[in-house]
Short mmCIF file of N, CA and C in Angstrom, two decimals:
data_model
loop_
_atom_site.label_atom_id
_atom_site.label_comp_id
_atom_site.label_asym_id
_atom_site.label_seq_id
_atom_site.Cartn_x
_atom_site.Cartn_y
_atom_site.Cartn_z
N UNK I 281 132.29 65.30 104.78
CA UNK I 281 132.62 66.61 104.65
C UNK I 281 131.64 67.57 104.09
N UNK I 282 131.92 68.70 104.09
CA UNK I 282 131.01 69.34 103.97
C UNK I 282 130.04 70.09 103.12
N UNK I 283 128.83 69.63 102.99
CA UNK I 283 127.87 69.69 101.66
C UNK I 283 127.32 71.09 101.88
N UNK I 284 127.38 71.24 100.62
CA UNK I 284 126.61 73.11 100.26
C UNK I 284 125.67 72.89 100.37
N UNK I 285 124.89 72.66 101.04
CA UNK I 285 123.39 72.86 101.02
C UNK I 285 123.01 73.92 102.31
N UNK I 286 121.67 74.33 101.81
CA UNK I 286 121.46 75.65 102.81
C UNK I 286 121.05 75.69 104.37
N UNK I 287 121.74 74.09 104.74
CA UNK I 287 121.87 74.37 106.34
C UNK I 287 123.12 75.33 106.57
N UNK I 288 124.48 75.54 105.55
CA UNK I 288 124.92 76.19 105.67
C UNK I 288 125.18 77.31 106.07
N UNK I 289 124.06 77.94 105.78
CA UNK I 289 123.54 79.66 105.45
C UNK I 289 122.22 79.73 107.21
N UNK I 290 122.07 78.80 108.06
CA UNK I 290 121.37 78.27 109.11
C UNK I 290 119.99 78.03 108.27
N UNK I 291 118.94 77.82 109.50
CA UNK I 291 117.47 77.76 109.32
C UNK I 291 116.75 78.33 109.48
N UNK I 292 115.71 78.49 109.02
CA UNK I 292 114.45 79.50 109.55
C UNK I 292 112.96 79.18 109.36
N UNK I 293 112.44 78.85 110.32
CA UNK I 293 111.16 78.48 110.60
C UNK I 293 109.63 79.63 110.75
N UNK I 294 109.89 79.84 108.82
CA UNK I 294 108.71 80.63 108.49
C UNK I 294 107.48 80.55 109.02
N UNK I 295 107.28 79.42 109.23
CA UNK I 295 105.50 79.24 109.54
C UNK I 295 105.73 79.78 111.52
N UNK I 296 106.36 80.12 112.09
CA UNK I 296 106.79 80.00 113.60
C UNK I 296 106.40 81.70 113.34
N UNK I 297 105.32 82.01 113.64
CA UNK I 297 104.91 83.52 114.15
C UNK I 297 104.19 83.85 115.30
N UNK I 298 104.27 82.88 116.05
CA UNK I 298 103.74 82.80 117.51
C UNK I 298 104.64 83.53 118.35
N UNK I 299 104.45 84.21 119.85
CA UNK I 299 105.65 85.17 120.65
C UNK I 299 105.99 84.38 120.97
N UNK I 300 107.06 84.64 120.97
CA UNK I 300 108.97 84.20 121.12
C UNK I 300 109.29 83.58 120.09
N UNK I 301 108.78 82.56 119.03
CA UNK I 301 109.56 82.69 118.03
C UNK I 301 109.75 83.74 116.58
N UNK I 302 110.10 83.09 115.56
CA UNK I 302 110.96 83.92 114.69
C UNK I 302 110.25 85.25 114.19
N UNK I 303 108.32 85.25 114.15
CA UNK I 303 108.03 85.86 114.08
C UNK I 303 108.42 86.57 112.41
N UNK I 304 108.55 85.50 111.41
CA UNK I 304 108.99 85.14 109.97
C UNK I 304 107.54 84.70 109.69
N UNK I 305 106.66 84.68 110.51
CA UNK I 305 105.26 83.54 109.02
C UNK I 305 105.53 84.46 107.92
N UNK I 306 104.84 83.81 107.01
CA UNK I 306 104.66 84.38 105.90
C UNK I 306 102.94 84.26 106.00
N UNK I 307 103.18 85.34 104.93
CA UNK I 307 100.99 85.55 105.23
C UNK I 307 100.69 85.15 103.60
N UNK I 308 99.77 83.75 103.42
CA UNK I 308 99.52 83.60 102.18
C UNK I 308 98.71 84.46 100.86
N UNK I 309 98.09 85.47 102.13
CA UNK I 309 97.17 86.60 101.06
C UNK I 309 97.82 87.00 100.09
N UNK I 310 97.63 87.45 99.17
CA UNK I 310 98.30 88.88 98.15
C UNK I 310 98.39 90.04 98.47
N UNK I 311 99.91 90.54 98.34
CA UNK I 311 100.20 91.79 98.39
C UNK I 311 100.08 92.50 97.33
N UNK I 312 99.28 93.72 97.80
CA UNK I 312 99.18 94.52 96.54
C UNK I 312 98.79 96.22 97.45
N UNK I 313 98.64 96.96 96.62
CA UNK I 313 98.49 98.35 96.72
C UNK I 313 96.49 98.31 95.96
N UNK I 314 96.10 98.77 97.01
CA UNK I 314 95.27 99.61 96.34
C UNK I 314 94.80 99.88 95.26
N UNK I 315 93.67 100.24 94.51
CA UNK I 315 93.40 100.50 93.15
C UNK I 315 93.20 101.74 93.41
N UNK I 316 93.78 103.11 92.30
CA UNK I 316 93.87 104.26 92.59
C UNK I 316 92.46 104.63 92.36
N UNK I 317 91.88 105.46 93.43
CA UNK I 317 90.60 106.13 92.98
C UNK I 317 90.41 106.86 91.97
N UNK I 318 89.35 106.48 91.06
CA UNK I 318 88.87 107.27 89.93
C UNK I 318 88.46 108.89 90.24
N UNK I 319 88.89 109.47 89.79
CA UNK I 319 87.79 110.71 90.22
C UNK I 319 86.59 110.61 89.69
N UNK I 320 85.60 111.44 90.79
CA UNK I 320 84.54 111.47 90.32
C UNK I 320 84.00 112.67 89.03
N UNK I 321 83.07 111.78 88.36
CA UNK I 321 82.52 112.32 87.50
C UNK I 321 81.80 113.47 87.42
N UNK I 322 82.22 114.41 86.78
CA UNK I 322 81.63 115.99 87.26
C UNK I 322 81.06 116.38 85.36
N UNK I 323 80.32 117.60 85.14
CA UNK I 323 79.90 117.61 84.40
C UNK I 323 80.80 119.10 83.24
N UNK I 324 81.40 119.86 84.17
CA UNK I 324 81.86 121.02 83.51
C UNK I 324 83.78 120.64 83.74
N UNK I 325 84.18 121.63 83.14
CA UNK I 325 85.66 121.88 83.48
C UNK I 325 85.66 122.58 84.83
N UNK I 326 84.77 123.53 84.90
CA UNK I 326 84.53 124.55 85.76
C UNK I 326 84.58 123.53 87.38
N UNK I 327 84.15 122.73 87.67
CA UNK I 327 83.76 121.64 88.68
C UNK I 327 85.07 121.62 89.24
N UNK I 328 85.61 121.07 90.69
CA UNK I 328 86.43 120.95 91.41
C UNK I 328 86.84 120.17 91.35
N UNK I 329 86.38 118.45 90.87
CA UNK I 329 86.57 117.27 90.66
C UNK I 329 87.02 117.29 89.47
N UNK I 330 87.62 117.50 88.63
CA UNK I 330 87.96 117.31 87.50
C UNK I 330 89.53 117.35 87.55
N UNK I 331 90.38 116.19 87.05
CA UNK I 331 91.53 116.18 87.21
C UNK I 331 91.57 115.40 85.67
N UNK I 332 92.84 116.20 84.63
CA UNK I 332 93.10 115.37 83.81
C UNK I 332 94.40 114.80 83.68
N UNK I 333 94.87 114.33 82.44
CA UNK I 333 95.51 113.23 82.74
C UNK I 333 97.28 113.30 83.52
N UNK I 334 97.41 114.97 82.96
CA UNK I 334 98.88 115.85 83.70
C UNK I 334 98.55 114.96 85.11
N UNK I 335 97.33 116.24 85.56
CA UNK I 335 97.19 116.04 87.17
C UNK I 335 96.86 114.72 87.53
N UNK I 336 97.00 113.85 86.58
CA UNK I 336 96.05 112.00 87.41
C UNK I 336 97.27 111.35 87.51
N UNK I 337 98.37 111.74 87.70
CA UNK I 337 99.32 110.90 87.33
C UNK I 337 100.12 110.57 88.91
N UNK I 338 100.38 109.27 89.09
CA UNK I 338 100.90 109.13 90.56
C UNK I 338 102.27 108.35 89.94
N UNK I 339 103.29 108.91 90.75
CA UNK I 339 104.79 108.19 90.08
C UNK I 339 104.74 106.96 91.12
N UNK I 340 105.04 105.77 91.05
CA UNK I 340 104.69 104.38 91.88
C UNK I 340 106.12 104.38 92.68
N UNK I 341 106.92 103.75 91.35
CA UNK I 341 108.43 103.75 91.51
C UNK I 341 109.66 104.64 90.40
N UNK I 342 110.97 104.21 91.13
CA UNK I 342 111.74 104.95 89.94
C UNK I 342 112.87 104.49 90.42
N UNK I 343 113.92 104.58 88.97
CA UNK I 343 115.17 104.00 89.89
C UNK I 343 116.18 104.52 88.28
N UNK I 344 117.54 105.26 88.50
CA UNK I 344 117.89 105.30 87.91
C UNK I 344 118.23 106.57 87.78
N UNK I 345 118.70 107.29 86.72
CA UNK I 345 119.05 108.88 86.86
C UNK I 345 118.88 109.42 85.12
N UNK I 346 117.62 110.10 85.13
CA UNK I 346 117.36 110.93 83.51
C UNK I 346 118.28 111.22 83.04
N UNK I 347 119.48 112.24 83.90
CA UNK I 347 120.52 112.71 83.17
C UNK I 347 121.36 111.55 82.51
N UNK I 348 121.43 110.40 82.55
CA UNK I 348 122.47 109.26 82.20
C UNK I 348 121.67 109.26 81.11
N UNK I 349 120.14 109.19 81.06
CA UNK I 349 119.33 108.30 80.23
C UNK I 349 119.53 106.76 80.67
N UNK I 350 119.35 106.53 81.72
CA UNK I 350 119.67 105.19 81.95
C UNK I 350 118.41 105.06 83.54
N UNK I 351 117.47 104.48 83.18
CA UNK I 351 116.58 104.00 84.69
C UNK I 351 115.22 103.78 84.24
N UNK I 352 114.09 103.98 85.07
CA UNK I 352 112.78 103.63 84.52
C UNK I 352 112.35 104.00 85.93
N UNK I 353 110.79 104.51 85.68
CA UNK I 353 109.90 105.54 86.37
C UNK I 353 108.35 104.90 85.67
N UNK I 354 107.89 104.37 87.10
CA UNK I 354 106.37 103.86 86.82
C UNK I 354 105.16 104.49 87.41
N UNK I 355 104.66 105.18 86.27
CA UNK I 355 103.53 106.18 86.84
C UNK I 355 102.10 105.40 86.52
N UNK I 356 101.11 105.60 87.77
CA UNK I 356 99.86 104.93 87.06
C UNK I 356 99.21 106.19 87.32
N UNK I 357 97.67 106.28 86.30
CA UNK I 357 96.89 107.99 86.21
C UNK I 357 95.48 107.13 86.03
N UNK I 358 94.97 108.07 86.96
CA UNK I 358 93.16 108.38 86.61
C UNK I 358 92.70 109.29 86.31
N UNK I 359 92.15 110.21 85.05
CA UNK I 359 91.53 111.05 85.09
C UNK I 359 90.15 111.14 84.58
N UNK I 360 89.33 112.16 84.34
CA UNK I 360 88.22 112.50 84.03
C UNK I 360 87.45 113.39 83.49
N UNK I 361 88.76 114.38 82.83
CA UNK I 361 88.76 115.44 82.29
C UNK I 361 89.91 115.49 80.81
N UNK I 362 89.24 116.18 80.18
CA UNK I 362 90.25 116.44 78.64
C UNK I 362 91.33 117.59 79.46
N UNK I 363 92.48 116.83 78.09
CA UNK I 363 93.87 118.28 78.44
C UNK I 363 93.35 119.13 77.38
N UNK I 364 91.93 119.08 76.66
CA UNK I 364 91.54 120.01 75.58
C UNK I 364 90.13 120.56 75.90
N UNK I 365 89.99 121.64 75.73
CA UNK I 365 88.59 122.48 75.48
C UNK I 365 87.57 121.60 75.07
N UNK I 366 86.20 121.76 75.61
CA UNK I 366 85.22 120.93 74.81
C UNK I 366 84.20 122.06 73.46
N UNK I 367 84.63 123.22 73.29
CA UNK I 367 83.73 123.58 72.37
C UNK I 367 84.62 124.95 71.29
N UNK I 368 84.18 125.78 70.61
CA UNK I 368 84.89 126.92 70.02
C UNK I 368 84.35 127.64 70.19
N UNK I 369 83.78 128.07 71.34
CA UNK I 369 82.79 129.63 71.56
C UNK I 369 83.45 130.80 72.12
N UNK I 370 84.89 129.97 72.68
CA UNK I 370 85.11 130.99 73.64
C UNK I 370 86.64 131.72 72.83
N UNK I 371 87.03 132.58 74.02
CA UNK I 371 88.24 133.29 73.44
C UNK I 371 89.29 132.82 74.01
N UNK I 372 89.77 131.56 74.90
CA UNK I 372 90.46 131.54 75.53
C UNK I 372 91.23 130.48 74.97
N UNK I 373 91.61 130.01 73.59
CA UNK I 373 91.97 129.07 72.97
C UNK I 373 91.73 127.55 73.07
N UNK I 374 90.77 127.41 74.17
CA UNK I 374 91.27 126.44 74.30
C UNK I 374 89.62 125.71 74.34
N UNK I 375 88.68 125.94 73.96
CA UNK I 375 87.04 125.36 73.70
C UNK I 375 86.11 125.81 74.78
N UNK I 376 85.11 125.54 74.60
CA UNK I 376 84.21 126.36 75.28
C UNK I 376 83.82 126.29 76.71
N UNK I 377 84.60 125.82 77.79
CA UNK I 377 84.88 125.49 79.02
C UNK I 377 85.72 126.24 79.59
N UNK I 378 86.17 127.25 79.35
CA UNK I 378 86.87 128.53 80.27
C UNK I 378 88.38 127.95 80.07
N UNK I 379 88.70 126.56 79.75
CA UNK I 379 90.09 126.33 79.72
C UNK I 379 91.22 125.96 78.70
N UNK I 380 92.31 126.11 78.89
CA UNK I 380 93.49 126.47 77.65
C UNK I 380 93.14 124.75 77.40
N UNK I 381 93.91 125.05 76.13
CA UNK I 381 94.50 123.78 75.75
C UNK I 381 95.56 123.18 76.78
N UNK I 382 95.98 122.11 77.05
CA UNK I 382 97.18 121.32 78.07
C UNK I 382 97.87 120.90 76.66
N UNK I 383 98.81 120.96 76.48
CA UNK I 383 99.55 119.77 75.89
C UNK I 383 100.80 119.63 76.88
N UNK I 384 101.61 118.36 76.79
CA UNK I 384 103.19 118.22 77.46
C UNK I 384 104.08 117.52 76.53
N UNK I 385 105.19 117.18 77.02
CA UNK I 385 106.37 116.19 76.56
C UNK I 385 107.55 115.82 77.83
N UNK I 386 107.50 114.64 77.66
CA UNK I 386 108.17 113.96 78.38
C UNK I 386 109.80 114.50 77.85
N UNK I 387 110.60 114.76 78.45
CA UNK I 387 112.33 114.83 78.04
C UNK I 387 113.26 113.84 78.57
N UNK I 388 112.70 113.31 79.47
CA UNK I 388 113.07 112.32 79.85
C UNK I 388 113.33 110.93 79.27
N UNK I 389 111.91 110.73 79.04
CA UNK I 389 111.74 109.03 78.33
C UNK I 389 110.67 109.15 77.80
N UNK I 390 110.78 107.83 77.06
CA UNK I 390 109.18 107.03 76.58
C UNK I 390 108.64 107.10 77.26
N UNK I 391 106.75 107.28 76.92
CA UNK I 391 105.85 106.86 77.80
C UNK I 391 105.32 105.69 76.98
N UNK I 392 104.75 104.57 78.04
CA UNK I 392 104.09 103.68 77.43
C UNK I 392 102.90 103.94 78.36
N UNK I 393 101.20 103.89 77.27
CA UNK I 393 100.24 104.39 78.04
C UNK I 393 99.54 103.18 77.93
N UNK I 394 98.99 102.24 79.16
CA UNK I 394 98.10 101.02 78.83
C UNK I 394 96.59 101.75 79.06
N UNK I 395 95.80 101.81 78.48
CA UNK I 395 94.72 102.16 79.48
C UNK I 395 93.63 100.68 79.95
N UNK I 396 93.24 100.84 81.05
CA UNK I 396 92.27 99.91 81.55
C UNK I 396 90.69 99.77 81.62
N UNK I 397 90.40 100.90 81.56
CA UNK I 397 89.05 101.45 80.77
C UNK I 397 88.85 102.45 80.56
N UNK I 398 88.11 102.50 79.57
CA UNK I 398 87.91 103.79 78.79
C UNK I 398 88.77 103.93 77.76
N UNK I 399 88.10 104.31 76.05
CA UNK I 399 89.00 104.92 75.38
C UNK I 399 89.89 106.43 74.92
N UNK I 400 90.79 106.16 75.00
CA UNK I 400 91.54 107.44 74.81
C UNK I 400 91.85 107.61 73.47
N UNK I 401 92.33 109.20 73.54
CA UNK I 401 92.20 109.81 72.13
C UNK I 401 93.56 110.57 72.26
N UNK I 402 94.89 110.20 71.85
CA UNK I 402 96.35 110.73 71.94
C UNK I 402 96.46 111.30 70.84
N UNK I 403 96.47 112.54 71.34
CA UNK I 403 96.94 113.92 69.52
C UNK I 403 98.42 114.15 69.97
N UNK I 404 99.26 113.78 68.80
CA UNK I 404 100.98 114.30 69.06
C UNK I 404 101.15 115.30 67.95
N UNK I 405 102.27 115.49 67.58
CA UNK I 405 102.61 116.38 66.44
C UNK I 405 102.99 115.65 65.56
N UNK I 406 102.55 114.09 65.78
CA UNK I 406 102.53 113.62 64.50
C UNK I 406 100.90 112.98 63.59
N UNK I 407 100.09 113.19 64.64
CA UNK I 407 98.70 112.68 64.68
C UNK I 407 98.13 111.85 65.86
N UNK I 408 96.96 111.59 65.07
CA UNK I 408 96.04 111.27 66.47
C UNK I 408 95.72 109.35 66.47
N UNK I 409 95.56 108.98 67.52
CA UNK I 409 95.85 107.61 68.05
C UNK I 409 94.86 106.93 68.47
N UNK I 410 93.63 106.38 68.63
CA UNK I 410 92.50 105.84 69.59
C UNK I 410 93.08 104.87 70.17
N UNK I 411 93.09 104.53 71.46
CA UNK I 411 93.65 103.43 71.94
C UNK I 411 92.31 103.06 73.21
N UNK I 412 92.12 101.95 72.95
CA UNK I 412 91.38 101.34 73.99
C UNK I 412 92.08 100.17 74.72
N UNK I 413 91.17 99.78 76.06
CA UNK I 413 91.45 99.28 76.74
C UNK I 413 92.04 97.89 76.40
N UNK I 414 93.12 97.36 76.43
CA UNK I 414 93.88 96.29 75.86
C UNK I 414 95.01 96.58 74.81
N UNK I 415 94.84 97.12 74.42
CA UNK I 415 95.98 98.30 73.54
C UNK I 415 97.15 99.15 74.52
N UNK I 416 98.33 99.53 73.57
CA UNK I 416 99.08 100.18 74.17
C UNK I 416 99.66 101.10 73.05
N UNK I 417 100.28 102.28 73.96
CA UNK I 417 100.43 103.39 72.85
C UNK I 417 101.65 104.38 73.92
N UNK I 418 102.77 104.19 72.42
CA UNK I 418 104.29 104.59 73.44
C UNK I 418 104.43 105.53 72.66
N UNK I 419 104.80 106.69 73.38
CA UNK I 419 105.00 108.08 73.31
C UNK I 419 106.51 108.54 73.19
N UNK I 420 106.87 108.63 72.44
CA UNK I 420 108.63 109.06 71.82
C UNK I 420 109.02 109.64 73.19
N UNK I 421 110.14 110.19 73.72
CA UNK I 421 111.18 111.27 74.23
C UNK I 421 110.46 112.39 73.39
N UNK I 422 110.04 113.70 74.04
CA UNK I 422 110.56 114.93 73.81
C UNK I 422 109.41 114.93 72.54
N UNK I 423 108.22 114.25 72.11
CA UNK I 423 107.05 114.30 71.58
C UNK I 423 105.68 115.44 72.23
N UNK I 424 105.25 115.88 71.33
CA UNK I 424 104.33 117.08 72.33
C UNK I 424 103.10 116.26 72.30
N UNK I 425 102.57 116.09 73.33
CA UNK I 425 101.00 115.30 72.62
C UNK I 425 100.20 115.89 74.10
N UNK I 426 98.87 114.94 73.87
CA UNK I 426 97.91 115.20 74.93
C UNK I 426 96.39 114.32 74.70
N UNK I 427 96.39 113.83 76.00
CA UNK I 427 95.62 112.38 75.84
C UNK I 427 94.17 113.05 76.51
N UNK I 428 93.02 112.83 75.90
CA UNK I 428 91.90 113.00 76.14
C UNK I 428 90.77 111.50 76.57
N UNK I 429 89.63 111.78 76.79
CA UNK I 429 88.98 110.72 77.28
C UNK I 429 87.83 110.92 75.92
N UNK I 430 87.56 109.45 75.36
CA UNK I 430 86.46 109.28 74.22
C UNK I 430 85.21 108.89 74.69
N UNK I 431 83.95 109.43 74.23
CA UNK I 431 82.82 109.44 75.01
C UNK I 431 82.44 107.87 74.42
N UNK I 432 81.72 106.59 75.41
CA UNK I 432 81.74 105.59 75.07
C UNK I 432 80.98 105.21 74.12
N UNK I 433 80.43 106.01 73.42
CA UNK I 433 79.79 105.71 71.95
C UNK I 433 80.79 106.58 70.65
N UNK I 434 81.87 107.05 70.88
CA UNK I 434 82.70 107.72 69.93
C UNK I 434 83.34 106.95 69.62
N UNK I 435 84.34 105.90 69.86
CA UNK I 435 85.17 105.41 70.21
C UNK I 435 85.37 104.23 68.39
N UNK I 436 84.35 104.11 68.31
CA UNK I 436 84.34 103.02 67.09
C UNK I 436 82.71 103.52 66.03
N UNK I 437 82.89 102.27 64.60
CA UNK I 437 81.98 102.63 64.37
C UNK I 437 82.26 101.40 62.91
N UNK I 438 81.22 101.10 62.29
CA UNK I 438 80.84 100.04 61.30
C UNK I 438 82.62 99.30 60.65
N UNK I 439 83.18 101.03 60.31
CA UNK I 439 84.86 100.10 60.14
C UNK I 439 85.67 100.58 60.77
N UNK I 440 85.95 100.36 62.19
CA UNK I 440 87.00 100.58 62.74
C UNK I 440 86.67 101.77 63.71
N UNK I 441 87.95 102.37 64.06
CA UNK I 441 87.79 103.42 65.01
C UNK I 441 87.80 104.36 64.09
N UNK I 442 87.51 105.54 64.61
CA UNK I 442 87.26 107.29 64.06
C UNK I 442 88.58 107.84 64.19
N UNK I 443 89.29 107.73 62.66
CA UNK I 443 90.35 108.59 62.83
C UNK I 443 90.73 109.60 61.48
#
């Protein structure tokens, strides 16, 4: 009589991707997406290539609904530009590159930021963060901050990082 096993459910002859059959192989490669392009490296704010970390941000997946507070939303970002001014010369608040300060806040959720290279420099309204590559750094609900890029000799120094 009759055993549960998964002739039950019928058969299927994965490796059979030849025409007319099942046309099921399976392909042993790895699936994956792409590595998101870096932007390129430009020298001013002023430059066309310059995207920071607001604009580097690509949403992957999401599932769930903010208003519940209940789901999760996976964004990966490249950028190459500060959400901050690089100097104090100018009048436009925001450093000597023609542009404002950026700051944001998530209302939604936590951010958790991994970065993969390069160190970053996260100013919130509660202080500032260095996080390098292997590190992670989670960003409250409804926190104001703004993540910059650290020039690769800033980043550390005899004790520790620069904070």
């Amino acid at each position: 009589g009759g055993g549960g096993g998964p002739r039950d459910f019928g058969m299927c002859d994965w490796d059979d991707a030849s025409p007319g059959g099942t046309g099921l192989g399976l392909d042993p490669n790895p699936m994956r997406w792409d590595p998101t392009p870096l932007p390129t490296t430009t020298t001013t704010a002023a430059d066309e290539g310059n995207v920071d970390f607001v604009s580097g941000m690509r949403t992957m997946a999401g599932c769930g609904e903010p208003m519940s507070r209940s789901g999760i939303a996976i964004h990966t970002y490249a950028f190459n530009a500060n959400m901050r001014g690089g100097g104090e010369d100018d009048d436009d608040g925001g450093g000597g590159d023609g542009r404002m300060d950026v700051h944001m806040y998530n209302s939604d959720g936590d951010f958790l930021v991994v970065p993969q290279s390069g160190t970053l420099s996260v100013m919130t309204e509660l202080g500032m963060m260095i996080v390098r590559p292997g590190e992670i750094c989670v960003l409250p609900r409804g926190i104001v901050f703004s993540v910059n890029l650290l020039p690769p000799d800033d980043d550390t120094d005899d004790n520790g990082p620069n904070n």
